[in-house]
CSV table of C-alpha atoms in Angstrom, one decimal:
chain,number,residue,atom,x,y,z
A,1,UNK,CA,-10.4,-5.1,8.0
A,2,UNK,CA,-11.7,-1.6,8.6
A,3,UNK,CA,-10.0,-1.5,12.0
A,4,UNK,CA,-6.7,-2.4,10.2
A,5,UNK,CA,-7.4,0.3,7.6
A,6,UNK,CA,-8.0,2.9,10.3
A,7,UNK,CA,-4.7,1.8,12.0
A,8,UNK,CA,-2.8,2.5,8.8
A,9,UNK,CA,-4.4,6.0,8.7
A,10,UNK,CA,-3.4,6.6,12.3
A,11,UNK,CA,0.2,5.5,11.5
A,12,UNK,CA,0.4,8.1,8.7
A,13,UNK,CA,-0.9,10.7,11.2
A,14,UNK,CA,1.6,9.4,13.8
A,15,UNK,CA,-1.2,8.7,16.3
A,16,UNK,CA,0.5,5.8,18.1
A,17,UNK,CA,-1.8,5.3,21.0
A,18,UNK,CA,-4.8,4.9,18.8
A,19,UNK,CA,-2.9,2.3,16.8
A,20,UNK,CA,-2.5,0.2,19.9
A,21,UNK,CA,-6.2,0.4,20.8
A,22,UNK,CA,-7.2,-0.5,17.3
A,23,UNK,CA,-4.9,-3.5,17.2
A,24,UNK,CA,-6.3,-4.8,20.5
A,25,UNK,CA,-9.9,-4.3,19.2
A,26,UNK,CA,-9.1,-6.2,16.0
A,27,UNK,CA,-7.4,-9.0,17.8
A,28,UNK,CA,-10.4,-9.4,20.2
A,29,UNK,CA,-12.9,-9.4,17.3
A,30,UNK,CA,-10.8,-11.9,15.4
A,31,UNK,CA,-11.3,-14.3,18.3
A,32,UNK,CA,-15.0,-13.9,18.5
A,33,UNK,CA,-16.9,-17.2,18.0
A,34,UNK,CA,-19.5,-15.5,15.8
A,35,UNK,CA,-16.9,-14.3,13.3
A,36,UNK,CA,-17.3,-15.8,9.9
A,37,UNK,CA,-14.1,-15.5,8.0
A,38,UNK,CA,-12.3,-18.0,5.8
A,39,UNK,CA,-9.0,-19.4,7.2
A,40,UNK,CA,-7.1,-17.3,4.6
A,41,UNK,CA,-8.9,-14.1,5.6
A,42,UNK,CA,-8.2,-14.8,9.3
A,43,UNK,CA,-4.6,-15.6,8.6
A,44,UNK,CA,-4.1,-12.3,6.6
A,45,UNK,CA,-5.6,-10.1,9.3
A,46,UNK,CA,-3.6,-11.9,12.0
A,47,UNK,CA,-0.4,-11.1,10.0
A,48,UNK,CA,-1.5,-7.4,9.7
A,49,UNK,CA,-2.0,-7.3,13.5
A,50,UNK,CA,1.5,-8.7,14.0
A,51,UNK,CA,2.9,-6.0,11.6
A,52,UNK,CA,1.1,-3.2,13.5
A,53,UNK,CA,2.4,-4.6,16.8
A,54,UNK,CA,5.9,-4.5,15.3
A,55,UNK,CA,5.5,-0.9,14.0
A,56,UNK,CA,4.1,0.2,17.4
A,57,UNK,CA,7.0,-1.4,19.3
A,58,UNK,CA,9.5,0.1,16.9
A,59,UNK,CA,8.1,3.7,17.3
A,60,UNK,CA,8.0,3.3,21.1
A,61,UNK,CA,11.6,2.1,21.4
A,62,UNK,CA,11.1,-1.7,21.8
A,63,UNK,CA,13.5,-2.6,19.0
A,64,UNK,CA,14.1,-6.3,19.8
A,65,UNK,CA,10.4,-7.0,20.3
A,66,UNK,CA,9.6,-5.2,17.0
A,67,UNK,CA,12.2,-7.1,15.1
A,68,UNK,CA,10.7,-10.4,16.3
A,69,UNK,CA,7.1,-9.5,15.3
A,70,UNK,CA,8.1,-8.2,11.9
A,71,UNK,CA,10.6,-11.0,11.1
A,72,UNK,CA,7.8,-13.6,11.7
A,73,UNK,CA,5.2,-11.6,9.8
A,74,UNK,CA,7.2,-10.7,6.6
A,75,UNK,CA,7.3,-14.1,5.0
A,76,UNK,CA,3.5,-14.5,5.5
A,77,UNK,CA,2.5,-11.3,3.7
A,78,UNK,CA,1.3,-12.1,0.1
A,79,UNK,CA,3.7,-10.9,-2.5
A,80,UNK,CA,1.0,-9.0,-4.4
A,81,UNK,CA,0.3,-6.9,-1.2
A,82,UNK,CA,3.0,-4.5,-2.3
A,83,UNK,CA,2.3,-1.5,-0.2
A,84,UNK,CA,1.7,-3.3,3.1
A,85,UNK,CA,4.7,-5.6,2.5
A,86,UNK,CA,6.8,-2.5,1.9
A,87,UNK,CA,5.6,-0.9,5.1
A,88,UNK,CA,6.5,-4.0,7.1
A,89,UNK,CA,10.0,-4.3,5.6
A,90,UNK,CA,10.8,-0.6,6.2
A,91,UNK,CA,10.0,-0.9,10.0
A,92,UNK,CA,11.8,-4.3,10.0
A,93,UNK,CA,14.9,-2.5,8.9
A,94,UNK,CA,14.5,0.2,11.5
A,95,UNK,CA,13.9,-2.4,14.3
A,96,UNK,CA,17.0,-4.3,13.1
A,97,UNK,CA,19.2,-1.2,13.3
A,98,UNK,CA,17.7,-0.3,16.7
A,99,UNK,CA,18.4,-3.8,18.1
A,100,UNK,CA,21.9,-4.1,16.8
A,101,UNK,CA,21.1,-6.4,13.9
A,102,UNK,CA,22.1,-4.1,11.1
A,103,UNK,CA,24.0,-6.8,9.2
A,104,UNK,CA,20.9,-9.0,9.0
A,105,UNK,CA,18.8,-6.1,7.7
A,106,UNK,CA,21.3,-5.2,5.0
A,107,UNK,CA,21.7,-8.8,3.9
A,108,UNK,CA,17.9,-9.1,3.7
A,109,UNK,CA,17.7,-5.9,1.7
A,110,UNK,CA,20.3,-7.1,-0.8
A,111,UNK,CA,18.5,-10.4,-1.2
A,112,UNK,CA,15.1,-8.7,-1.7
A,113,UNK,CA,16.5,-6.3,-4.3
A,114,UNK,CA,18.1,-9.2,-6.2
A,115,UNK,CA,14.8,-11.1,-6.1
A,116,UNK,CA,12.9,-8.0,-7.3
A,117,UNK,CA,15.5,-7.2,-9.9
A,118,UNK,CA,14.1,-4.8,-12.5
A,119,UNK,CA,10.9,-4.0,-10.5
A,120,UNK,CA,10.4,-0.4,-9.6
A,121,UNK,CA,7.3,-0.6,-7.5
A,122,UNK,CA,6.6,0.9,-4.0
A,123,UNK,CA,8.0,-2.2,-2.4
A,124,UNK,CA,11.4,-1.8,-4.0
A,125,UNK,CA,11.4,1.9,-2.9
A,126,UNK,CA,10.7,0.8,0.7
A,127,UNK,CA,13.6,-1.6,0.6
A,128,UNK,CA,15.9,1.2,-0.7
A,129,UNK,CA,14.4,3.5,2.0
A,130,UNK,CA,15.1,1.0,4.7
A,131,UNK,CA,18.7,0.8,3.6
A,132,UNK,CA,19.2,4.5,3.5
A,133,UNK,CA,17.7,4.9,7.0
A,134,UNK,CA,20.1,2.3,8.4
A,135,UNK,CA,23.0,4.2,6.7
A,136,UNK,CA,21.8,7.6,8.0
A,137,UNK,CA,21.3,6.4,11.6
A,138,UNK,CA,24.6,4.6,11.6
A,139,UNK,CA,26.4,7.6,10.2
A,140,UNK,CA,27.4,6.1,6.8
A,141,UNK,CA,26.5,9.1,4.7
A,142,UNK,CA,28.2,8.1,1.4
A,143,UNK,CA,26.1,4.8,1.3
A,144,UNK,CA,23.1,6.8,2.5
A,145,UNK,CA,23.3,9.2,-0.6
A,146,UNK,CA,23.6,6.3,-3.0
A,147,UNK,CA,20.4,4.6,-1.7
A,148,UNK,CA,18.5,7.9,-1.3
A,149,UNK,CA,19.2,9.0,-4.9
A,150,UNK,CA,18.1,5.6,-6.2
A,151,UNK,CA,14.9,5.7,-4.2
A,152,UNK,CA,14.1,9.3,-5.3
A,153,UNK,CA,14.9,8.5,-9.0
A,154,UNK,CA,12.3,5.6,-8.9
A,155,UNK,CA,9.7,7.8,-7.2
A,156,UNK,CA,10.2,10.6,-9.7
A,157,UNK,CA,9.9,8.3,-12.7
A,158,UNK,CA,6.7,6.6,-11.5
A,159,UNK,CA,5.2,9.6,-9.6
A,160,UNK,CA,5.1,7.9,-6.2
A,161,UNK,CA,4.3,11.2,-4.6
A,162,UNK,CA,4.1,10.2,-1.0
A,163,UNK,CA,7.4,8.4,-1.1
A,164,UNK,CA,9.0,11.2,-3.2
A,165,UNK,CA,8.1,13.7,-0.4
A,166,UNK,CA,10.0,11.6,2.2
A,167,UNK,CA,12.9,11.1,-0.2
A,168,UNK,CA,13.3,14.9,-0.7
A,169,UNK,CA,13.2,15.3,3.1
A,170,UNK,CA,15.9,12.7,3.7
A,171,UNK,CA,18.1,14.0,0.9
A,172,UNK,CA,17.7,17.5,2.4
A,173,UNK,CA,18.7,16.1,5.8
A,174,UNK,CA,21.8,14.5,4.4
A,175,UNK,CA,23.0,17.7,2.7
A,176,UNK,CA,22.2,19.7,5.8
A,177,UNK,CA,24.5,17.4,7.8
A,178,UNK,CA,27.3,18.1,5.3
A,179,UNK,CA,26.6,21.8,5.5
A,180,UNK,CA,25.6,21.9,1.8
A,181,UNK,CA,22.9,24.3,2.7
A,182,UNK,CA,21.7,25.5,-0.7
A,183,UNK,CA,21.1,21.9,-1.9
A,184,UNK,CA,19.5,21.0,1.4
A,185,UNK,CA,17.1,24.0,1.1
A,186,UNK,CA,16.1,22.9,-2.4
A,187,UNK,CA,15.2,19.4,-1.3
A,188,UNK,CA,13.5,20.5,1.9
A,189,UNK,CA,11.4,23.1,0.0
A,190,UNK,CA,10.1,20.2,-2.3
A,191,UNK,CA,9.3,18.2,0.8
A,192,UNK,CA,7.5,21.1,2.4
A,193,UNK,CA,5.4,21.6,-0.7
A,194,UNK,CA,4.4,17.9,-0.5
A,195,UNK,CA,3.8,17.9,3.2
A,196,UNK,CA,0.3,16.6,3.0
A,197,UNK,CA,1.5,13.6,1.0
A,198,UNK,CA,3.9,12.1,3.6
A,199,UNK,CA,4.0,10.7,7.1
A,200,UNK,CA,3.1,13.5,9.5
A,201,UNK,CA,6.2,13.2,11.7
A,202,UNK,CA,8.4,13.3,8.6
A,203,UNK,CA,6.5,16.3,7.3
A,204,UNK,CA,7.0,18.2,10.5
A,205,UNK,CA,10.6,17.3,10.7
A,206,UNK,CA,11.1,18.4,7.1
A,207,UNK,CA,9.6,21.9,7.8
A,208,UNK,CA,11.7,22.1,11.0
A,209,UNK,CA,14.8,21.3,9.0
A,210,UNK,CA,13.9,23.8,6.4
A,211,UNK,CA,13.7,26.5,9.1
A,212,UNK,CA,17.0,25.5,10.5
A,213,UNK,CA,18.6,25.5,7.1
A,214,UNK,CA,17.3,29.1,6.4
A,215,UNK,CA,18.7,30.2,9.7
A,216,UNK,CA,22.1,28.6,9.0
A,217,UNK,CA,22.1,30.4,5.6
A,218,UNK,CA,21.7,33.7,7.6
A,219,UNK,CA,18.1,34.1,6.4
A,220,UNK,CA,16.2,34.7,9.7
A,221,UNK,CA,13.2,36.1,8.0
A,222,UNK,CA,12.8,33.0,5.9
A,223,UNK,CA,13.4,30.8,9.0
A,224,UNK,CA,10.6,32.6,10.9
A,225,UNK,CA,8.3,32.3,7.9
A,226,UNK,CA,8.9,28.6,7.8
A,227,UNK,CA,8.3,28.3,11.6
A,228,UNK,CA,5.0,30.1,11.1
A,229,UNK,CA,4.0,27.6,8.4
A,230,UNK,CA,5.1,24.7,10.7
A,231,UNK,CA,2.9,26.1,13.5
A,232,UNK,CA,-0.1,26.3,11.2
A,233,UNK,CA,0.5,22.8,9.8
A,234,UNK,CA,1.2,20.8,13.0
A,235,UNK,CA,-2.1,21.5,14.9
A,236,UNK,CA,-4.2,20.5,12.0
A,237,UNK,CA,-3.8,16.9,13.0
A,238,UNK,CA,-4.8,17.4,16.7
A,239,UNK,CA,-1.8,15.3,17.8
A,240,UNK,CA,-0.1,16.8,20.9
A,241,UNK,CA,3.2,15.0,20.1
A,242,UNK,CA,3.4,16.6,16.6
A,243,UNK,CA,2.6,20.0,18.0
A,244,UNK,CA,5.3,19.6,20.6
A,245,UNK,CA,7.9,19.1,17.9
A,246,UNK,CA,6.7,22.2,16.1
A,247,UNK,CA,7.0,24.3,19.3
A,248,UNK,CA,10.4,22.8,20.0
A,249,UNK,CA,11.6,24.0,16.6
A,250,UNK,CA,10.2,27.5,17.3
A,251,UNK,CA,12.2,27.6,20.5
A,252,UNK,CA,15.4,26.3,18.8
A,253,UNK,CA,15.2,29.0,16.0
A,254,UNK,CA,14.5,31.6,18.7
A,255,UNK,CA,17.7,30.5,20.5
A,256,UNK,CA,19.7,30.6,17.3
A,257,UNK,CA,18.5,34.2,16.8
A,258,UNK,CA,19.6,35.2,20.3
A,259,UNK,CA,16.1,35.2,21.9
A,260,UNK,CA,17.0,33.2,25.1
A,261,UNK,CA,13.9,34.6,26.9
A,262,UNK,CA,11.5,33.0,24.4
A,263,UNK,CA,13.4,29.7,24.3
A,264,UNK,CA,13.4,29.7,28.2
A,265,UNK,CA,9.6,30.3,28.3
A,266,UNK,CA,9.2,27.2,26.0
A,267,UNK,CA,11.5,25.1,28.1
A,268,UNK,CA,9.6,25.9,31.3
A,269,UNK,CA,6.2,25.0,29.8
A,270,UNK,CA,7.0,22.0,27.6
A,271,UNK,CA,5.5,18.6,28.5
A,272,UNK,CA,8.4,16.2,28.0
A,273,UNK,CA,6.1,13.2,28.3
A,274,UNK,CA,5.2,14.0,24.7
A,275,UNK,CA,8.8,13.6,23.6
A,276,UNK,CA,9.3,9.9,24.4
A,277,UNK,CA,10.2,7.1,22.1
A,278,UNK,CA,13.3,6.4,20.1
A,279,UNK,CA,15.2,9.3,18.6
A,280,UNK,CA,15.6,7.5,15.2
A,281,UNK,CA,16.7,9.9,12.5
A,282,UNK,CA,14.6,12.9,13.6
A,283,UNK,CA,16.3,16.2,13.3
A,284,UNK,CA,14.1,18.1,15.8
A,285,UNK,CA,13.9,16.4,19.2
A,286,UNK,CA,12.4,18.5,22.1
A,287,UNK,CA,14.5,16.6,24.6
A,288,UNK,CA,17.7,17.8,22.9
A,289,UNK,CA,16.4,21.4,22.3
A,290,UNK,CA,15.7,21.6,26.0
A,291,UNK,CA,19.4,20.8,26.7
A,292,UNK,CA,20.4,23.5,24.2
A,293,UNK,CA,18.4,26.0,26.2
A,294,UNK,CA,20.0,24.9,29.5
A,295,UNK,CA,23.5,25.3,27.9
A,296,UNK,CA,22.6,28.8,26.6
A,297,UNK,CA,21.3,29.8,30.1
A,298,UNK,CA,24.8,29.1,31.3
A,299,UNK,CA,24.3,29.0,35.1
A,300,UNK,CA,26.1,26.3,37.1
A,301,UNK,CA,22.7,24.7,37.9
A,302,UNK,CA,21.5,24.8,34.3
A,303,UNK,CA,24.8,23.4,33.0
A,304,UNK,CA,24.7,20.6,35.5
A,305,UNK,CA,21.1,19.7,34.6
A,306,UNK,CA,22.1,19.7,30.9
A,307,UNK,CA,25.1,17.4,31.6
A,308,UNK,CA,22.9,14.9,33.5
A,309,UNK,CA,20.1,14.9,30.9
A,310,UNK,CA,22.6,14.5,28.0
A,311,UNK,CA,24.2,11.6,29.8
A,312,UNK,CA,20.8,9.8,29.9
A,313,UNK,CA,20.0,10.7,26.3
A,314,UNK,CA,23.5,9.4,25.2
A,315,UNK,CA,22.9,6.0,26.9
A,316,UNK,CA,19.5,5.8,25.1
A,317,UNK,CA,21.1,6.5,21.7
A,318,UNK,CA,24.0,4.1,22.3
A,319,UNK,CA,21.6,1.3,23.5
A,320,UNK,CA,19.6,1.8,20.3
A,321,UNK,CA,22.8,1.8,18.1
A,322,UNK,CA,22.1,5.4,16.9
A,323,UNK,CA,25.4,6.9,15.8
A,324,UNK,CA,23.6,9.9,14.2
A,325,UNK,CA,22.1,11.1,17.5
A,326,UNK,CA,25.1,10.0,19.6
A,327,UNK,CA,27.3,12.5,17.5
A,328,UNK,CA,24.7,15.3,18.2
A,329,UNK,CA,24.5,14.5,21.9
A,330,UNK,CA,28.3,14.3,22.3
A,331,UNK,CA,28.7,17.7,20.6
A,332,UNK,CA,26.2,19.2,23.1
A,333,UNK,CA,28.0,17.5,26.0
A,334,UNK,CA,31.2,19.1,24.9
A,335,UNK,CA,29.5,22.5,24.8
A,336,UNK,CA,28.0,21.9,28.3
A,337,UNK,CA,31.4,20.9,29.8
């Protein structure tokens, strides 16, 4: 049970490799002959292990495998385990989208919301959140805003602070995509204030988006100040993958401000092994920022390298049914060509 609790903390800190090790340790201990647990306790921890396997697979790009784990586990999670059940359903929806089973996820969401009619607990917020992520990743922004506003309204009414932080981040992202920059900045500022209350990867992405929004509003000083805050926040968690995203945002803002030299220094030193996994809905992706730098460099060799990398990234996005990132990549491809 403590191993599973630690795995949940690691998920909130986006420490994926430790999650995998903890799950293996829990599974081995569960099979130990000396273990004295009731059948119900054994069954519950076994289900938790399946959920964490599904979450790990989802966040490392194995959508089909994740979908299978989570589809099997969901019906076995006790209804009163609201938080954990909500966590499982959120990643189930992400895995469904990634593996091309969006319709199944949306039907499941509609059925769950009907069953939970009138309830406004964290589980119902997770169902709404799963829907809005599907809509965001598939590029259905009008449906995305309906689901996002509903989720944020419930979180505000009941003071679900951690979910509210993520809700403001996602609403800010949606308005940023529509170039409604003042509204985006307001939501992202709320998310930045609540950064210690949300999933660390989402918190870093919210700060990165806030910096990009300030820059798009022709406020470079505010953009730089937000980047400084991001670079202070990211290393606190001693997770190289999180720090890599922060440094990527710093390079992207530098590029937007005309400092190609600083952006190039970053691109020559970045460890792209830290930038793996699915692109999901993340706004700051080091692999795409590296392509932006190559395009800005403008030499024949740099442009050819950008075209080849973008071709690979586009295939990944299309294989994972990610319309949001496909649009971004196709735009960068057009600039490279």
